[in-house]
Amino acid sequence: MSINRKYTIKKILVATAWILLGSGTVVLLVAAIEKRNNEKCVKVEIGITGVQNNFFIDKKDVISILEKTNGGRLEKKPLHAINLALMETELQKSRWIKKAELFFDNNNVLEVKITEREPIARIFTTSGLSFYLDSSLTRLPLSDKFSARLPVFTNFPTDVIVLSPQDSGLIKDIKTLGEFIGNDPFWMAQVDQVDITPGRTFDLIPKLGNQVIHFGDAENYDEKFSKLLCFYRQVLSKIGWSRYSSIDVQFNSQVVGVRRGADEIKMDSLRSVQIMKAIINEAQKQTNDSTHIQLEQSDDDDNSSVHTSKEVNNSPAEDINDNRKSLFSIPPPIHVPEKPNAVPLKSNMNKPGVSKQAQKVNQKLKAVMPSKTDY
């Protein structure tokens, strides 16, 4: 009996010790938590990652969201009054924030880690709307802070958010081409824009060269760009960048170039004729405004009026298309009245001290007409 009694007492003492130890631990933990909660936020540190060059959302925007969520400044505010989970939710509602993490370090500094979405292409729809596309196929609105230098895709067929299967596949192709062009310095400099055709294929519009590059879809895109680069190096660099009106890289192991035809050359010539005619008309108008020019004449000079200029016949025109006049034909003559109602000005050439030779030169002076402009 004594042995069992001693064992029972020992067991009770051990249990009591564990209870006291646990209670003390809980008390200390609660005290530590209470002390921690009563401490105040020292400052806010914000870090933004996920972009290479520029930020579409800055620290001021993040601070504004945090203070709006908490109803005021965070510095010197008790830690228990700051709802980290709510602030993370509000930050991730921004279209430009991909992920947000908030925590306090050992120095009571609020660490805010922002992962920003980075656009890979800018898209224009057929209706004229524009938006950015990021690597996760998320539509991003345009920013007032910065306009990103990205590959441009035009003629996207719809403005709706929920896309059809065909348009979803087109968006994936845009992502593929946008990432490739944006990461390659040469193609980023060479491709001016990418037009989307009604068949949901792509036509590249280059900066250097006056042709359209029929690219097709994004399948085997790396091989197509490689063929196009070889064509640039081996053909266009030797025969000229405007020899072909279109280049097609959709076929396997070959590049098809279409030479610029006579019709296109004719259109270029007609455009040049229109430009030159406009220049000639403008020059003729300026000439008409300056025809009545009169110099000082002697009182004894019978020819006190302005003499008319001689007519010049038009030179034979070179026939461009058997129906067009030459770009270099002389403008029609300008007629001036033989006796304009102008009062001749008195001359000082007959006064004493003026040589006879100078007087003779003065009598021979005529009205100076502006020289013809050679076009």
PDB file of N, CA, C and O in Angstrom, residues 72-109:
ATOM      1  N   GLY A  72      -5.100  55.917 -42.440  1.00  0.00           N
ATOM      2  CA  GLY A  72      -4.111  56.901 -42.018  1.00  0.00           C
ATOM      3  C   GLY A  72      -2.696  56.390 -42.158  1.00  0.00           C
ATOM      4  O   GLY A  72      -2.453  55.300 -42.706  1.00  0.00           O
ATOM      5  N   ARG A  73      -1.754  57.167 -41.670  1.00  0.00           N
ATOM      6  CA  ARG A  73      -0.346  56.812 -41.759  1.00  0.00           C
ATOM      7  C   ARG A  73      -0.051  55.569 -40.937  1.00  0.00           C
ATOM      8  O   ARG A  73      -0.670  55.322 -39.894  1.00  0.00           O
ATOM      9  N   LEU A  74       0.921  54.789 -41.399  1.00  0.00           N
ATOM     10  CA  LEU A  74       1.288  53.544 -40.715  1.00  0.00           C
ATOM     11  C   LEU A  74       2.383  53.747 -39.681  1.00  0.00           C
ATOM     12  O   LEU A  74       2.467  52.977 -38.718  1.00  0.00           O
ATOM     13  N   GLU A  75       3.234  54.738 -39.883  1.00  0.00           N
ATOM     14  CA  GLU A  75       4.298  54.985 -38.917  1.00  0.00           C
ATOM     15  C   GLU A  75       3.702  55.366 -37.559  1.00  0.00           C
ATOM     16  O   GLU A  75       2.725  56.115 -37.486  1.00  0.00           O
ATOM     17  N   LYS A  76       4.297  54.808 -36.511  1.00  0.00           N
ATOM     18  CA  LYS A  76       3.906  55.063 -35.118  1.00  0.00           C
ATOM     19  C   LYS A  76       2.503  54.556 -34.797  1.00  0.00           C
ATOM     20  O   LYS A  76       1.887  54.985 -33.809  1.00  0.00           O
ATOM     21  N   LYS A  77       2.018  53.656 -35.607  1.00  0.00           N
ATOM     22  CA  LYS A  77       0.720  53.047 -35.342  1.00  0.00           C
ATOM     23  C   LYS A  77       0.932  51.694 -34.682  1.00  0.00           C
ATOM     24  O   LYS A  77       1.837  50.946 -35.071  1.00  0.00           O
ATOM     25  N   PRO A  78       0.142  51.301 -33.632  1.00  0.00           N
ATOM     26  CA  PRO A  78       0.321  50.005 -32.976  1.00  0.00           C
ATOM     27  C   PRO A  78       0.221  48.856 -33.973  1.00  0.00           C
ATOM     28  O   PRO A  78      -0.579  48.891 -34.915  1.00  0.00           O
ATOM     29  N   LEU A  79       1.040  47.836 -33.747  1.00  0.00           N
ATOM     30  CA  LEU A  79       1.079  46.723 -34.694  1.00  0.00           C
ATOM     31  C   LEU A  79      -0.244  45.976 -34.747  1.00  0.00           C
ATOM     32  O   LEU A  79      -0.632  45.476 -35.803  1.00  0.00           O
ATOM     33  N   HIS A  80      -0.925  45.878 -33.603  1.00  0.00           N
ATOM     34  CA  HIS A  80      -2.183  45.126 -33.598  1.00  0.00           C
ATOM     35  C   HIS A  80      -3.281  45.846 -34.380  1.00  0.00           C
ATOM     36  O   HIS A  80      -4.291  45.233 -34.737  1.00  0.00           O
ATOM     37  N   ALA A  81      -3.091  47.124 -34.660  1.00  0.00           N
ATOM     38  CA  ALA A  81      -4.096  47.877 -35.410  1.00  0.00           C
ATOM     39  C   ALA A  81      -3.866  47.828 -36.914  1.00  0.00           C
ATOM     40  O   ALA A  81      -4.628  48.436 -37.669  1.00  0.00           O
ATOM     41  N   ILE A  82      -2.825  47.138 -37.353  1.00  0.00           N
ATOM     42  CA  ILE A  82      -2.497  47.042 -38.787  1.00  0.00           C
ATOM     43  C   ILE A  82      -2.883  45.662 -39.285  1.00  0.00           C
ATOM     44  O   ILE A  82      -2.353  44.642 -38.813  1.00  0.00           O
ATOM     45  N   ASN A  83      -3.813  45.606 -40.228  1.00  0.00           N
ATOM     46  CA  ASN A  83      -4.313  44.350 -40.796  1.00  0.00           C
ATOM     47  C   ASN A  83      -3.510  44.004 -42.047  1.00  0.00           C
ATOM     48  O   ASN A  83      -3.766  44.531 -43.138  1.00  0.00           O
ATOM     49  N   LEU A  84      -2.526  43.131 -41.888  1.00  0.00           N
ATOM     50  CA  LEU A  84      -1.651  42.786 -43.012  1.00  0.00           C
ATOM     51  C   LEU A  84      -2.400  42.038 -44.108  1.00  0.00           C
ATOM     52  O   LEU A  84      -2.181  42.279 -45.303  1.00  0.00           O
ATOM     53  N   ALA A  85      -3.271  41.111 -43.738  1.00  0.00           N
ATOM     54  CA  ALA A  85      -4.001  40.312 -44.730  1.00  0.00           C
ATOM     55  C   ALA A  85      -4.894  41.197 -45.592  1.00  0.00           C
ATOM     56  O   ALA A  85      -4.977  41.028 -46.818  1.00  0.00           O
ATOM     57  N   LEU A  86      -5.560  42.154 -44.978  1.00  0.00           N
ATOM     58  CA  LEU A  86      -6.433  43.049 -45.736  1.00  0.00           C
ATOM     59  C   LEU A  86      -5.632  43.916 -46.696  1.00  0.00           C
ATOM     60  O   LEU A  86      -6.048  44.153 -47.839  1.00  0.00           O
ATOM     61  N   MET A  87      -4.474  44.369 -46.241  1.00  0.00           N
ATOM     62  CA  MET A  87      -3.650  45.198 -47.117  1.00  0.00           C
ATOM     63  C   MET A  87      -3.125  44.404 -48.306  1.00  0.00           C
ATOM     64  O   MET A  87      -3.054  44.923 -49.428  1.00  0.00           O
ATOM     65  N   GLU A  88      -2.762  43.156 -48.107  1.00  0.00           N
ATOM     66  CA  GLU A  88      -2.312  42.318 -49.225  1.00  0.00           C
ATOM     67  C   GLU A  88      -3.431  42.154 -50.257  1.00  0.00           C
ATOM     68  O   GLU A  88      -3.203  42.242 -51.471  1.00  0.00           O
ATOM     69  N   THR A  89      -4.645  41.934 -49.760  1.00  0.00           N
ATOM     70  CA  THR A  89      -5.786  41.772 -50.671  1.00  0.00           C
ATOM     71  C   THR A  89      -6.030  43.036 -51.487  1.00  0.00           C
ATOM     72  O   THR A  89      -6.267  42.978 -52.700  1.00  0.00           O
ATOM     73  N   GLU A  90      -5.963  44.185 -50.831  1.00  0.00           N
ATOM     74  CA  GLU A  90      -6.204  45.445 -51.533  1.00  0.00           C
ATOM     75  C   GLU A  90      -5.107  45.735 -52.551  1.00  0.00           C
ATOM     76  O   GLU A  90      -5.380  46.248 -53.638  1.00  0.00           O
ATOM     77  N   LEU A  91      -3.874  45.414 -52.214  1.00  0.00           N
ATOM     78  CA  LEU A  91      -2.782  45.651 -53.158  1.00  0.00           C
ATOM     79  C   LEU A  91      -2.927  44.772 -54.401  1.00  0.00           C
ATOM     80  O   LEU A  91      -2.686  45.223 -55.527  1.00  0.00           O
ATOM     81  N   GLN A  92      -3.328  43.534 -54.220  1.00  0.00           N
ATOM     82  CA  GLN A  92      -3.436  42.625 -55.359  1.00  0.00           C
ATOM     83  C   GLN A  92      -4.642  42.918 -56.239  1.00  0.00           C
ATOM     84  O   GLN A  92      -4.773  42.335 -57.309  1.00  0.00           O
ATOM     85  N   LYS A  93      -5.511  43.822 -55.802  1.00  0.00           N
ATOM     86  CA  LYS A  93      -6.602  44.255 -56.674  1.00  0.00           C
ATOM     87  C   LYS A  93      -6.100  45.166 -57.792  1.00  0.00           C
ATOM     88  O   LYS A  93      -6.799  45.346 -58.797  1.00  0.00           O
ATOM     89  N   SER A  94      -4.930  45.751 -57.629  1.00  0.00           N
ATOM     90  CA  SER A  94      -4.365  46.594 -58.676  1.00  0.00           C
ATOM     91  C   SER A  94      -3.995  45.740 -59.879  1.00  0.00           C
ATOM     92  O   SER A  94      -3.410  44.658 -59.742  1.00  0.00           O
ATOM     93  N   ARG A  95      -4.323  46.232 -61.080  1.00  0.00           N
ATOM     94  CA  ARG A  95      -4.047  45.460 -62.300  1.00  0.00           C
ATOM     95  C   ARG A  95      -2.561  45.302 -62.547  1.00  0.00           C
ATOM     96  O   ARG A  95      -2.129  44.370 -63.237  1.00  0.00           O
ATOM     97  N   TRP A  96      -1.758  46.215 -62.000  1.00  0.00           N
ATOM     98  CA  TRP A  96      -0.328  46.180 -62.255  1.00  0.00           C
ATOM     99  C   TRP A  96       0.451  45.375 -61.216  1.00  0.00           C
ATOM    100  O   TRP A  96       1.650  45.177 -61.375  1.00  0.00           O
ATOM    101  N   ILE A  97      -0.199  44.920 -60.138  1.00  0.00           N
ATOM    102  CA  ILE A  97       0.485  44.155 -59.094  1.00  0.00           C
ATOM    103  C   ILE A  97       0.141  42.682 -59.262  1.00  0.00           C
ATOM    104  O   ILE A  97      -1.031  42.283 -59.206  1.00  0.00           O
ATOM    105  N   LYS A  98       1.155  41.884 -59.467  1.00  0.00           N
ATOM    106  CA  LYS A  98       0.966  40.446 -59.625  1.00  0.00           C
ATOM    107  C   LYS A  98       0.924  39.729 -58.279  1.00  0.00           C
ATOM    108  O   LYS A  98       0.145  38.793 -58.087  1.00  0.00           O
ATOM    109  N   LYS A  99       1.745  40.161 -57.329  1.00  0.00           N
ATOM    110  CA  LYS A  99       1.799  39.521 -56.014  1.00  0.00           C
ATOM    111  C   LYS A  99       2.254  40.538 -54.977  1.00  0.00           C
ATOM    112  O   LYS A  99       3.092  41.399 -55.276  1.00  0.00           O
ATOM    113  N   ALA A 100       1.703  40.427 -53.748  1.00  0.00           N
ATOM    114  CA  ALA A 100       2.071  41.338 -52.656  1.00  0.00           C
ATOM    115  C   ALA A 100       2.272  40.535 -51.375  1.00  0.00           C
ATOM    116  O   ALA A 100       1.454  39.674 -51.040  1.00  0.00           O
ATOM    117  N   GLU A 101       3.358  40.805 -50.666  1.00  0.00           N
ATOM    118  CA  GLU A 101       3.660  40.162 -49.387  1.00  0.00           C
ATOM    119  C   GLU A 101       4.003  41.245 -48.365  1.00  0.00           C
ATOM    120  O   GLU A 101       4.830  42.121 -48.647  1.00  0.00           O
ATOM    121  N   LEU A 102       3.384  41.154 -47.169  1.00  0.00           N
ATOM    122  CA  LEU A 102       3.620  42.133 -46.104  1.00  0.00           C
ATOM    123  C   LEU A 102       3.955  41.398 -44.810  1.00  0.00           C
ATOM    124  O   LEU A 102       3.290  40.407 -44.461  1.00  0.00           O
ATOM    125  N   PHE A 103       4.956  41.892 -44.078  1.00  0.00           N
ATOM    126  CA  PHE A 103       5.325  41.320 -42.781  1.00  0.00           C
ATOM    127  C   PHE A 103       6.164  42.342 -42.019  1.00  0.00           C
ATOM    128  O   PHE A 103       6.756  43.255 -42.608  1.00  0.00           O
ATOM    129  N   PHE A 104       6.221  42.144 -40.675  1.00  0.00           N
ATOM    130  CA  PHE A 104       7.045  42.984 -39.806  1.00  0.00           C
ATOM    131  C   PHE A 104       8.335  42.234 -39.488  1.00  0.00           C
ATOM    132  O   PHE A 104       8.310  41.036 -39.185  1.00  0.00           O
ATOM    133  N   ASP A 105       9.466  42.927 -39.565  1.00  0.00           N
ATOM    134  CA  ASP A 105      10.723  42.304 -39.171  1.00  0.00           C
ATOM    135  C   ASP A 105      10.953  42.521 -37.677  1.00  0.00           C
ATOM    136  O   ASP A 105      10.079  43.035 -36.963  1.00  0.00           O
ATOM    137  N   ASN A 106      12.100  42.089 -37.184  1.00  0.00           N
ATOM    138  CA  ASN A 106      12.380  42.179 -35.754  1.00  0.00           C
ATOM    139  C   ASN A 106      12.517  43.609 -35.248  1.00  0.00           C
ATOM    140  O   ASN A 106      12.472  43.848 -34.036  1.00  0.00           O
ATOM    141  N   ASN A 107      12.699  44.553 -36.154  1.00  0.00           N
ATOM    142  CA  ASN A 107      12.836  45.955 -35.762  1.00  0.00           C
ATOM    143  C   ASN A 107      11.539  46.738 -35.934  1.00  0.00           C
ATOM    144  O   ASN A 107      11.558  47.975 -35.970  1.00  0.00           O
ATOM    145  N   ASN A 108      10.425  46.006 -36.084  1.00  0.00           N
ATOM    146  CA  ASN A 108       9.102  46.619 -36.244  1.00  0.00           C
ATOM    147  C   ASN A 108       9.006  47.475 -37.508  1.00  0.00           C
ATOM    148  O   ASN A 108       8.301  48.489 -37.546  1.00  0.00           O
ATOM    149  N   VAL A 109       9.720  47.058 -38.523  1.00  0.00           N
ATOM    150  CA  VAL A 109       9.643  47.718 -39.832  1.00  0.00           C
ATOM    151  C   VAL A 109       8.704  46.902 -40.715  1.00  0.00           C
ATOM    152  O   VAL A 109       8.868  45.687 -40.851  1.00  0.00           O
TER     153      VAL A 109
END
